[in-house]
Amino acid sequence: MAYTSIHTIRATVSAAIAYITNGDKTVNGVYVSSYACRADSAGASEDFRTVRDRGTGRTKILAYHLIQSFAPGEVTPEQAMQIGEELCDRYLKGDYQYVLAVHSDRQHIHTHIIFNNTNLYNGLSFTTEHNQGKKTERAWAELRQLSDEICTEHGISVISEPEKGHGVSHFERDMQKEGKSWKEKLRVRIAEVMLYSHDFKDFLEKCSECGIEYVYKPSNKVKLKFRLSGDGQQKFTRADTLGADFTPERITEQIAEIQEKLSAANVTPDMLIEPPKPVVVPKPEPKPTQTVTTPTKPKQSAEPETITETSETAKRKAAAEQVERFFAARRARRQAQLDMLNATATKPNEPKPELPTPTPQPTPTESKAPEKKEDVWAEIRGMRDSEKMIADLETGGITSLNDLRGFFWNFKHPDDHTDELAKLRAKIEPIDKLIAMMEQHSQNYAIYKEYQERSAFTQKSFRKKNAAAIDAFEEADKYIAEHIKPYYIKGKPPKLSDLQAMSAKLKEKYNALVPEHNVFLRRKAAASQYSRQVRKYLDDQRQQERNRQYQERKRSQQRKNDTLE
């Protein structure tokens, strides 16, 4: 899924280009390209200025900064660069200098494009040529459409047109992250109620049964409001703030669409989903000043569940949990019914006459032509000494060019366990040190005990004879007292056997990672011999292809101009 944005640069073009071409973000400049200018910040900004000096000089906008972001794992840096270059070709049409850089230092790959605001050929600004007139006719309005077209051609998802509605406040966003948003809960529950409603009137009735209070006044400006019963929501939420799909008109339309689809499948909502049982919600004490009319009180069962809690918060929490259990059970039933419906949908409605069982015939085996094995090194076969290089890489454990590309970037390789091994060592070493001190403590305990039991008159001479053992005991005793607390088990100090078991478990994890990590180190060493050479070759090939395409476009444009003349 690609997201595209654009903004102006009115000062420090060189600083902006220096940021996007940073070697830490672009794998030392591998994913940087340029058109009609140099690719470094100083050279590109100087080339931009040279062209800008030939212009009118009236515009205050020096350049434009375009950003194209992709979802994590959706594209490779090479694909992002190709998409970015195609976007520049269609958007700028070869009339403006640009520097393009793909950043691969984060989980989501994104492309930065900075292009000069001055036309290479006529000196007019991009703002004057393309950003005049109605907003829908300006170039930046065309940007997203072009980006979506290119992404679709490359099989990458695009963002659907967002519905017009209210924005989301910072508070609401924080509540969504914490899973406490009333609006989000209301959207989920209302959408589920729509699935088994026959019409809008039936929808309102089922809202009451499912723990959703409502106020519906068609003559008012705010026609419909909702509130969750028993969840602690104090105020009603306007339907239009939930989104364009939650207004009375849209709810009615969506219910009709659902009914139409169910009718086509000969299914009714009652068949698809078991009608909900009434949810018992404690009625809060009414406030004297409250003017909002509450919906019809849901019918309570003859024997409601007894709530022993006396506080209002506990009552609301119990009711909310009951509603959640109801929805979870109904979702499971609905999924089971849908699975059964899908399984039977392929069967014809009319019964077929029984046919006699045919005599089984031997099935002839089809002979398939042997599949041609794909050359995983095809892109670099044209390099000098490619056969030797490929042999060295395969000997080192690199099985293909795509495998080699995994060592081009700054991403953490899945087989690289450097951090995990370091963390395990950091845990193992203090435990082993503590074990050694406990053993030292135990070995010298008898001598130290005898030392303590002696009289003050003989202690001095005894300590002089056994100074090493007594000092070792005191050292171990002090170390244990200072370092054993983090390893307490249920508030009690661990035994020596407990620490030994901890150490053995950690060492088992450590030893399990070491073989895979050693293989990674060998593969990394093999890849590092040729990574720079291969990257440069592939980059040169891409640049040659871009130059060829550009020349082809220019020739095509020249032929069109000659035809018109």
Coordinates of C-alpha atoms in Angstrom, one line a residue:
M1 CA 0.0 0.0 0.0
A2 CA 1.7 3.2 -1.2
Y3 CA 1.1 6.7 0.4
T4 CA 2.4 9.8 -1.5
S5 CA 2.8 13.3 -0.2
I6 CA 4.5 16.5 -1.5
H7 CA 5.6 19.8 0.0
T8 CA 7.7 22.7 -1.0
I9 CA 11.4 23.7 -0.2
R10 CA 12.0 27.4 0.1
A11 CA 15.5 27.3 1.5
T12 CA 18.5 24.9 2.1
V13 CA 18.1 22.6 -0.9
S14 CA 21.5 21.2 -0.3
A15 CA 20.6 20.2 3.3
A16 CA 17.4 18.5 2.1
I17 CA 19.3 16.5 -0.5
A18 CA 22.0 15.7 2.0
Y19 CA 19.4 14.2 4.3
I20 CA 17.8 12.0 1.6
T21 CA 21.1 10.7 0.2
N22 CA 22.5 9.9 3.7
G23 CA 24.6 6.7 3.3
D24 CA 23.2 5.1 6.5
K25 CA 19.7 5.3 5.0
T26 CA 20.6 4.4 1.4
V27 CA 23.2 1.6 1.9
N28 CA 26.1 3.9 1.2
G29 CA 24.4 5.5 -1.8
V30 CA 23.4 2.3 -3.6
Y31 CA 19.8 3.4 -3.8
V32 CA 20.4 6.9 -5.0
S33 CA 19.8 8.1 -8.6
S34 CA 19.5 11.4 -10.3
Y35 CA 18.3 13.0 -13.6
A36 CA 20.1 15.8 -15.4
C37 CA 22.2 16.6 -12.3
R38 CA 24.8 15.1 -9.9
A39 CA 23.7 12.8 -7.2
D40 CA 25.5 14.3 -4.2
S41 CA 24.0 17.2 -2.2
A42 CA 26.6 19.8 -3.1
G43 CA 26.7 19.0 -6.8
A44 CA 22.9 18.6 -7.2
S45 CA 22.1 21.9 -5.4
E46 CA 24.7 23.6 -7.6
D47 CA 23.1 22.1 -10.7
F48 CA 19.7 23.1 -9.5
R49 CA 20.9 26.7 -9.0
T50 CA 22.5 26.9 -12.5
V51 CA 19.1 26.0 -14.1
R52 CA 17.2 28.3 -11.7
D53 CA 19.4 31.2 -12.6
R54 CA 18.2 30.9 -16.2
G55 CA 14.6 31.3 -15.0
T56 CA 12.5 34.4 -14.2
G57 CA 13.7 34.5 -10.5
R58 CA 10.2 35.5 -9.3
T59 CA 9.3 32.3 -7.5
K60 CA 10.2 31.8 -3.9
I61 CA 9.9 28.0 -4.1
L62 CA 13.3 26.5 -4.9
A63 CA 12.3 22.8 -5.2
Y64 CA 9.6 20.2 -4.3
H65 CA 10.1 17.3 -1.9
L66 CA 8.0 14.2 -2.8
I67 CA 7.7 11.2 -0.5
Q68 CA 6.3 7.8 -1.4
S69 CA 5.9 5.3 1.4
F70 CA 5.1 1.6 1.3
A71 CA 3.8 -0.9 3.8
P72 CA 6.4 -3.0 5.6
G73 CA 7.5 -6.0 3.6
E74 CA 5.5 -5.0 0.5
V75 CA 8.4 -4.0 -1.8
T76 CA 12.1 -4.4 -2.0
P77 CA 14.4 -1.3 -2.3
E78 CA 15.0 -2.1 -6.0
Q79 CA 11.2 -2.2 -6.7
A80 CA 10.7 1.0 -4.8
M81 CA 13.4 2.7 -6.9
Q82 CA 11.9 1.5 -10.1
I83 CA 8.4 2.7 -9.1
G84 CA 9.9 6.0 -8.0
E85 CA 11.7 6.5 -11.3
E86 CA 8.5 5.6 -13.3
L87 CA 6.6 8.1 -11.2
C88 CA 9.2 10.8 -12.0
D89 CA 9.0 10.0 -15.7
R90 CA 5.2 10.4 -15.8
Y91 CA 4.9 13.2 -13.4
L92 CA 7.8 15.4 -14.5
K93 CA 7.9 14.3 -18.1
G94 CA 11.7 14.7 -18.3
D95 CA 11.5 18.5 -17.9
Y96 CA 12.8 18.9 -14.3
Q97 CA 16.0 17.8 -12.6
Y98 CA 15.6 15.4 -9.7
V99 CA 17.4 13.4 -7.1
L100 CA 15.8 10.1 -6.0
A101 CA 16.8 8.1 -2.9
V102 CA 15.2 5.0 -1.4
H103 CA 15.5 4.7 2.4
S104 CA 15.8 1.1 3.7
D105 CA 16.8 1.9 7.3
R106 CA 13.3 1.4 8.7
Q107 CA 10.8 -1.4 8.5
H108 CA 8.7 0.5 5.9
I109 CA 10.7 1.3 2.8
H110 CA 10.1 4.8 1.5
T111 CA 11.3 6.9 -1.5
H112 CA 12.4 10.6 -1.3
I113 CA 12.4 12.7 -4.5
I114 CA 13.6 16.3 -4.6
F115 CA 13.0 18.0 -8.0
N116 CA 14.0 21.5 -9.2
N117 CA 11.1 24.0 -9.5
T118 CA 12.6 25.4 -12.7
N119 CA 12.1 23.8 -16.1
L120 CA 15.3 22.6 -17.8
Y121 CA 14.2 24.0 -21.2
N122 CA 12.0 27.0 -20.9
G123 CA 13.0 28.4 -17.5
L124 CA 9.4 28.4 -16.2
S125 CA 8.7 27.2 -12.7
F126 CA 6.8 24.0 -12.0
T127 CA 4.4 26.1 -9.9
T128 CA 3.6 28.3 -12.9
E129 CA 3.2 25.5 -15.4
H130 CA 1.4 22.9 -13.4
N131 CA 0.1 24.3 -10.1
Q132 CA -2.4 26.9 -11.5
G133 CA -6.1 26.9 -11.8
K134 CA -8.6 24.8 -9.9
K135 CA -7.3 22.5 -7.2
T136 CA -8.5 19.4 -9.1
E137 CA -6.5 20.5 -12.2
R138 CA -3.2 21.1 -10.4
A139 CA -0.3 18.7 -10.7
W140 CA -0.3 17.7 -7.0
A141 CA -3.9 16.5 -7.4
E142 CA -2.7 14.2 -10.2
L143 CA 0.2 12.8 -8.1
R144 CA -1.8 10.2 -6.2
Q145 CA -3.6 9.0 -9.3
L146 CA -0.3 8.4 -11.1
S147 CA 1.2 6.7 -8.0
D148 CA -1.8 4.4 -7.7
E149 CA -1.7 3.5 -11.4
I150 CA 2.0 2.6 -11.2
C151 CA 1.5 0.6 -8.0
T152 CA -1.4 -1.3 -9.6
E153 CA 0.8 -2.2 -12.6
H154 CA 3.4 -3.6 -10.2
G155 CA 0.9 -5.5 -8.2
I156 CA 1.1 -3.3 -5.1
S157 CA -2.0 -2.4 -3.2
V158 CA -3.3 1.1 -3.2
I159 CA -5.2 3.2 -0.6
S160 CA -8.9 3.4 -1.4
E161 CA -10.5 6.8 -1.5
P162 CA -11.2 7.8 2.1
E163 CA -14.8 8.6 3.1
K164 CA -15.5 12.2 4.1
G165 CA -16.2 12.5 7.8
H166 CA -14.9 13.8 11.0
G167 CA -11.3 13.5 12.0
V168 CA -9.9 11.7 15.0
S169 CA -8.8 13.7 18.0
H170 CA -5.5 13.0 19.9
F171 CA -7.5 11.6 22.8
E172 CA -9.6 9.3 20.6
R173 CA -6.4 8.1 18.9
D174 CA -4.8 7.3 22.3
M175 CA -8.0 5.5 23.4
Q176 CA -7.9 3.4 20.2
K177 CA -4.3 2.4 20.9
E178 CA -5.2 1.3 24.5
G179 CA -8.4 -0.5 23.3
K180 CA -10.6 1.9 25.3
S181 CA -12.3 3.8 22.5
W182 CA -16.1 4.0 22.8
K183 CA -16.4 4.9 19.2
E184 CA -14.4 1.9 18.1
K185 CA -16.6 -0.4 20.2
L186 CA -19.7 1.2 18.9
R187 CA -18.7 0.8 15.3
V188 CA -18.0 -2.9 15.8
R189 CA -21.3 -3.6 17.6
I190 CA -23.4 -1.5 15.3
A191 CA -21.9 -3.2 12.3
E192 CA -22.8 -6.6 13.7
V193 CA -26.4 -5.6 14.6
M194 CA -26.8 -4.5 11.0
L195 CA -26.0 -8.0 9.8
Y196 CA -29.1 -9.6 11.3
S197 CA -31.6 -6.7 11.1
H198 CA -34.5 -6.7 8.6
D199 CA -34.9 -2.9 8.4
F200 CA -34.0 0.3 10.2
K201 CA -36.8 -0.1 12.8
D202 CA -35.7 -3.7 13.5
F203 CA -32.2 -2.4 13.8
L204 CA -33.1 0.1 16.5
E205 CA -35.0 -2.6 18.4
K206 CA -32.0 -5.0 18.3
C207 CA -29.7 -2.2 19.4
S208 CA -31.6 -2.1 22.7
E209 CA -31.4 -5.8 23.0
C210 CA -27.6 -5.8 22.4
G211 CA -26.7 -3.2 25.0
I212 CA -26.7 -0.2 22.7
E213 CA -28.8 2.8 23.8
Y214 CA -29.9 5.2 21.1
V215 CA -31.8 8.5 20.6
Y216 CA -33.5 8.8 17.2
K217 CA -35.2 12.1 16.3
P218 CA -35.6 12.4 12.5
S219 CA -36.7 16.0 12.8
N220 CA -33.6 17.2 14.6
K221 CA -30.4 18.3 13.1
V222 CA -28.6 15.5 15.0
K223 CA -30.9 12.6 14.0
L224 CA -29.3 9.6 15.7
K225 CA -27.0 9.1 18.7
F226 CA -25.7 6.0 20.4
R227 CA -24.3 5.0 23.8
L228 CA -22.9 1.7 25.1
S229 CA -25.0 0.4 28.0
G230 CA -23.1 -0.8 31.0
D231 CA -19.6 0.1 29.7
G232 CA -19.2 3.3 31.6
Q233 CA -19.9 5.6 28.7
Q234 CA -21.5 8.7 30.1
K235 CA -22.4 10.7 27.0
F236 CA -24.2 9.8 23.8
T237 CA -22.1 9.7 20.6
R238 CA -23.5 11.3 17.4
A239 CA -23.8 8.8 14.6
D240 CA -22.1 11.0 12.1
T241 CA -18.9 11.2 14.3
L242 CA -18.6 7.4 13.9
G243 CA -18.2 7.8 10.2
A244 CA -20.3 8.2 7.0
D245 CA -21.5 4.6 7.2
F246 CA -23.3 5.1 10.5
T247 CA -25.9 7.8 9.6
P248 CA -29.5 6.7 9.5
E249 CA -29.6 6.9 5.7
R250 CA -26.4 4.8 5.2
I251 CA -27.5 2.2 7.9
T252 CA -30.8 1.8 6.0
E253 CA -28.9 1.4 2.7
Q254 CA -26.5 -1.1 4.1
I255 CA -29.3 -3.2 5.7
A256 CA -31.0 -3.3 2.3
E257 CA -27.8 -4.4 0.6
I258 CA -27.3 -7.2 3.2
Q259 CA -30.9 -8.3 2.7
E260 CA -30.5 -8.4 -1.0
K261 CA -27.4 -10.5 -0.8
L262 CA -29.0 -12.9 1.7
S263 CA -32.1 -13.2 -0.5
A264 CA -30.0 -14.1 -3.5
A265 CA -28.5 -17.0 -1.4
N266 CA -31.9 -18.0 -0.1
V267 CA -30.8 -17.2 3.4
T268 CA -32.6 -15.0 6.0
P269 CA -30.9 -13.3 8.9
D270 CA -32.7 -15.6 11.3
M271 CA -31.2 -18.6 9.5
L272 CA -27.7 -17.1 9.4
I273 CA -27.5 -15.9 12.9
E274 CA -29.4 -16.9 16.0
P275 CA -31.5 -13.9 17.3
P276 CA -29.8 -12.4 20.3
K277 CA -31.1 -12.9 23.8
P278 CA -31.9 -9.8 25.8
V279 CA -28.9 -8.4 27.7
V280 CA -29.6 -7.4 31.3
V281 CA -28.2 -4.0 31.9
P282 CA -28.6 -2.2 35.3
K283 CA -30.5 1.0 34.9
P284 CA -28.5 4.0 36.3
E285 CA -30.0 6.5 38.6
P286 CA -31.6 9.3 36.4
K287 CA -30.2 12.8 36.8
P288 CA -32.8 15.6 37.4
T289 CA -31.3 17.9 34.8
Q290 CA -30.9 15.3 32.0
T291 CA -33.0 16.2 29.0
V292 CA -31.9 13.5 26.6
T293 CA -34.7 10.9 26.0
T294 CA -33.4 7.4 26.5
P295 CA -34.6 4.5 24.4
T296 CA -37.1 2.0 25.4
K297 CA -35.8 0.0 28.2
P298 CA -34.8 -3.5 27.1
K299 CA -37.0 -6.4 28.3
Q300 CA -35.4 -8.1 31.3
S301 CA -35.6 -11.9 31.8
A302 CA -37.7 -13.3 34.6
E303 CA -34.7 -14.3 36.6
P304 CA -31.8 -11.8 36.0
E305 CA -28.4 -12.7 37.1
T306 CA -27.6 -11.7 40.7
I307 CA -24.9 -9.1 41.0
T308 CA -23.4 -9.0 44.4
E309 CA -21.3 -5.9 43.8
T310 CA -22.9 -2.8 45.2
S311 CA -20.8 -0.2 43.4
E312 CA -22.1 1.3 40.1
T313 CA -18.7 0.6 38.4
A314 CA -18.9 -3.1 39.2
K315 CA -22.4 -3.3 37.8
R316 CA -21.5 -1.6 34.6
K317 CA -18.4 -3.8 34.2
A318 CA -20.5 -7.0 34.7
A319 CA -23.0 -5.9 32.1
A320 CA -20.2 -5.0 29.7
E321 CA -18.7 -8.4 30.1
Q322 CA -22.1 -10.1 29.5
V323 CA -22.5 -8.1 26.3
E324 CA -19.0 -9.1 25.1
R325 CA -19.7 -12.8 25.8
F326 CA -22.9 -12.5 23.8
F327 CA -21.1 -11.0 20.8
A328 CA -18.3 -13.5 20.9
A329 CA -20.7 -16.5 21.0
R330 CA -22.8 -15.0 18.2
R331 CA -19.7 -14.5 16.0
A332 CA -18.7 -18.1 16.5
R333 CA -22.2 -19.3 15.5
R334 CA -22.3 -17.0 12.5
Q335 CA -18.9 -18.2 11.3
A336 CA -20.1 -21.8 11.6
Q337 CA -23.3 -21.1 9.7
L338 CA -21.4 -19.2 7.0
D339 CA -19.0 -22.1 6.6
M340 CA -21.9 -24.5 6.3
L341 CA -23.6 -22.2 3.8
N342 CA -20.5 -21.9 1.6
A343 CA -20.1 -25.7 1.7
T344 CA -23.6 -26.3 0.5
A345 CA -23.7 -23.3 -2.0
T346 CA -21.9 -25.3 -4.6
K347 CA -24.5 -28.1 -4.6
P348 CA -27.4 -27.7 -7.1
N349 CA -30.9 -27.0 -5.6
E350 CA -32.6 -29.7 -7.7
P351 CA -31.7 -33.4 -6.9
K352 CA -30.0 -35.2 -9.7
P353 CA -31.1 -38.7 -10.7
E354 CA -28.9 -41.5 -9.6
L355 CA -26.6 -42.7 -12.3
P356 CA -25.1 -46.2 -12.5
T357 CA -21.7 -46.5 -11.1
P358 CA -19.3 -46.4 -14.0
T359 CA -16.7 -49.1 -14.4
P360 CA -13.4 -47.6 -13.2
Q361 CA -11.0 -47.1 -16.1
P362 CA -7.2 -46.8 -15.8
T363 CA -6.2 -43.1 -15.7
P364 CA -3.6 -42.4 -18.3
T365 CA -0.6 -40.6 -17.0
E366 CA 0.2 -37.3 -18.7
S367 CA 3.8 -36.9 -19.7
K368 CA 5.0 -33.4 -18.8
A369 CA 7.9 -31.7 -20.4
P370 CA 10.8 -31.2 -18.0
E371 CA 10.6 -27.7 -16.5
K372 CA 13.4 -25.4 -17.3
K373 CA 15.4 -24.5 -14.2
E374 CA 15.5 -20.8 -13.5
D375 CA 18.9 -19.2 -13.5
V376 CA 19.2 -17.6 -10.1
W377 CA 22.3 -15.7 -11.1
A378 CA 21.1 -14.5 -14.6
E379 CA 21.4 -10.7 -13.7
I380 CA 25.1 -10.9 -13.0
R381 CA 26.2 -13.4 -15.6
G382 CA 27.6 -10.5 -17.7
M383 CA 30.1 -9.5 -15.0
R384 CA 33.8 -10.2 -15.5
D385 CA 34.9 -13.4 -13.8
S386 CA 31.2 -14.1 -12.9
E387 CA 31.7 -17.9 -12.9
K388 CA 34.5 -17.7 -10.3
M389 CA 32.6 -15.2 -8.2
I390 CA 29.4 -17.3 -8.3
A391 CA 31.4 -20.4 -7.4
D392 CA 32.9 -18.6 -4.4
L393 CA 29.5 -17.4 -3.2
E394 CA 27.9 -20.8 -3.5
T395 CA 30.9 -22.3 -1.6
G396 CA 30.3 -19.8 1.1
G397 CA 26.6 -20.7 1.4
I398 CA 25.1 -17.9 -0.9
T399 CA 22.6 -19.8 -3.1
S400 CA 21.2 -17.1 -5.3
L401 CA 21.4 -13.4 -6.2
N402 CA 18.3 -12.7 -4.0
D403 CA 20.2 -14.4 -1.2
L404 CA 23.1 -12.1 -1.8
R405 CA 20.8 -9.1 -1.8
G406 CA 19.9 -10.0 1.8
F407 CA 23.4 -8.8 2.8
F408 CA 23.3 -5.5 0.8
W409 CA 21.1 -3.6 3.3
N410 CA 21.2 -2.6 6.9
F411 CA 18.3 -4.8 7.8
K412 CA 18.9 -7.4 10.5
H413 CA 19.3 -10.8 8.9
P414 CA 17.1 -13.5 10.3
D415 CA 20.1 -15.7 10.9
D416 CA 22.1 -13.0 12.6
H417 CA 21.9 -13.8 16.3
T418 CA 24.5 -11.4 17.6
D419 CA 22.1 -9.5 19.8
E420 CA 20.4 -12.7 21.2
L421 CA 23.8 -14.3 22.0
A422 CA 25.0 -11.1 23.7
K423 CA 21.9 -11.0 25.8
L424 CA 22.2 -14.6 26.8
R425 CA 25.9 -14.1 27.7
A426 CA 24.9 -11.1 29.8
K427 CA 22.5 -13.4 31.7
I428 CA 24.8 -16.4 32.0
E429 CA 27.9 -14.7 33.2
P430 CA 26.5 -13.2 36.5
I431 CA 24.7 -16.5 37.3
D432 CA 28.0 -18.5 36.8
K433 CA 29.8 -15.9 38.9
L434 CA 27.2 -16.3 41.7
I435 CA 27.5 -20.1 41.4
A436 CA 31.3 -19.9 41.8
M437 CA 30.9 -17.7 44.8
M438 CA 28.4 -20.0 46.4
E439 CA 30.8 -22.9 45.9
Q440 CA 33.6 -20.8 47.4
H441 CA 31.4 -20.0 50.3
S442 CA 30.6 -23.6 50.9
Q443 CA 34.2 -24.8 50.7
N444 CA 35.5 -22.3 53.3
Y445 CA 32.4 -22.4 55.6
A446 CA 33.9 -24.9 58.1
I447 CA 37.1 -23.0 58.7
Y448 CA 35.2 -19.7 59.0
K449 CA 32.7 -21.3 61.5
E450 CA 35.6 -22.5 63.6
Y451 CA 37.2 -19.0 63.4
Q452 CA 33.9 -17.5 64.7
E453 CA 33.7 -20.0 67.6
R454 CA 37.2 -19.3 68.9
S455 CA 37.8 -16.9 71.7
A456 CA 39.0 -13.5 71.0
F457 CA 42.4 -14.5 72.4
T458 CA 43.0 -17.2 69.8
Q459 CA 41.1 -15.7 66.9
K460 CA 44.0 -13.5 65.8
S461 CA 46.5 -16.4 65.5
F462 CA 43.9 -18.7 63.9
R463 CA 43.1 -16.1 61.3
K464 CA 46.8 -15.6 60.5
K465 CA 47.2 -19.3 59.8
N466 CA 44.0 -19.5 57.7
A467 CA 43.9 -16.0 56.2
A468 CA 43.3 -17.2 52.6
A469 CA 40.3 -19.4 53.5
I470 CA 38.7 -16.8 55.8
D471 CA 39.2 -14.0 53.3
A472 CA 37.7 -16.2 50.5
F473 CA 34.7 -16.9 52.7
E474 CA 34.1 -13.2 53.5
E475 CA 34.5 -12.2 49.9
A476 CA 32.0 -14.8 48.7
D477 CA 29.6 -13.9 51.5
K478 CA 29.7 -10.2 50.6
Y479 CA 29.2 -10.9 46.9
I480 CA 26.3 -13.2 47.4
A481 CA 24.6 -10.7 49.7
E482 CA 24.9 -8.0 47.0
H483 CA 24.0 -10.0 43.9
I484 CA 21.5 -12.8 44.8
K485 CA 18.4 -10.8 45.3
P486 CA 17.4 -10.7 41.5
Y487 CA 17.3 -14.5 41.5
Y488 CA 14.9 -14.9 44.5
I489 CA 12.2 -17.6 44.0
K490 CA 8.9 -16.8 45.6
G491 CA 10.6 -14.4 48.0
K492 CA 13.3 -16.8 49.1
P493 CA 17.0 -17.0 48.1
P494 CA 17.7 -19.7 45.5
K495 CA 19.7 -22.8 46.2
L496 CA 22.9 -23.7 44.4
S497 CA 21.0 -26.3 42.4
D498 CA 18.4 -23.7 41.3
L499 CA 21.1 -21.4 40.0
Q500 CA 22.8 -24.3 38.2
A501 CA 19.5 -25.2 36.5
M502 CA 19.0 -21.6 35.4
S503 CA 22.5 -21.5 34.0
A504 CA 22.0 -24.8 32.2
K505 CA 18.7 -23.7 30.6
L506 CA 20.3 -20.4 29.3
K507 CA 23.3 -22.3 28.0
E508 CA 21.1 -24.7 26.1
K509 CA 19.4 -21.7 24.4
Y510 CA 22.8 -20.2 23.7
N511 CA 24.2 -23.4 22.2
A512 CA 21.1 -23.9 20.0
L513 CA 21.7 -20.5 18.3
V514 CA 25.5 -20.8 17.9
P515 CA 25.5 -23.2 14.8
E516 CA 23.0 -21.1 12.8
H517 CA 24.9 -17.9 13.8
N518 CA 28.2 -19.4 12.7
V519 CA 26.7 -20.4 9.3
F520 CA 25.5 -16.8 9.0
L521 CA 29.0 -15.4 9.7
R522 CA 30.5 -17.6 7.0
R523 CA 27.8 -16.5 4.5
K524 CA 28.3 -12.9 5.5
A525 CA 32.1 -13.2 5.0
A526 CA 31.5 -14.7 1.5
A527 CA 29.0 -12.0 0.6
S528 CA 31.2 -9.2 1.8
Q529 CA 33.9 -10.1 -0.8
Y530 CA 31.6 -9.2 -3.7
S531 CA 28.7 -7.1 -2.3
R532 CA 30.1 -3.8 -3.4
Q533 CA 31.2 -5.1 -6.8
V534 CA 27.7 -6.6 -7.5
R535 CA 25.9 -3.6 -6.3
K536 CA 27.9 -1.3 -8.5
Y537 CA 27.3 -3.5 -11.5
L538 CA 23.5 -3.7 -10.9
D539 CA 23.4 0.0 -10.4
D540 CA 25.2 0.7 -13.6
Q541 CA 22.8 -1.7 -15.5
R542 CA 19.8 0.2 -14.1
Q543 CA 21.3 3.5 -15.0
Q544 CA 22.0 2.4 -18.5
E545 CA 18.4 1.1 -18.8
R546 CA 17.1 4.5 -17.5
N547 CA 19.2 6.4 -20.0
R548 CA 18.0 4.1 -22.8
Q549 CA 14.4 4.7 -21.8
Y550 CA 14.9 8.4 -21.6
Q551 CA 16.5 8.6 -25.0
E552 CA 13.7 6.5 -26.4
R553 CA 11.1 8.9 -24.9
K554 CA 13.0 11.9 -26.4
R555 CA 13.1 10.3 -29.8
S556 CA 9.4 9.5 -29.6
Q557 CA 8.6 13.1 -28.6
Q558 CA 10.8 14.4 -31.4
R559 CA 9.0 12.3 -33.9
K560 CA 5.6 13.6 -32.7
N561 CA 6.9 17.2 -33.0
D562 CA 8.2 16.5 -36.5
T563 CA 4.8 15.1 -37.4
L564 CA 3.0 18.1 -36.1
E565 CA 5.3 20.5 -37.9

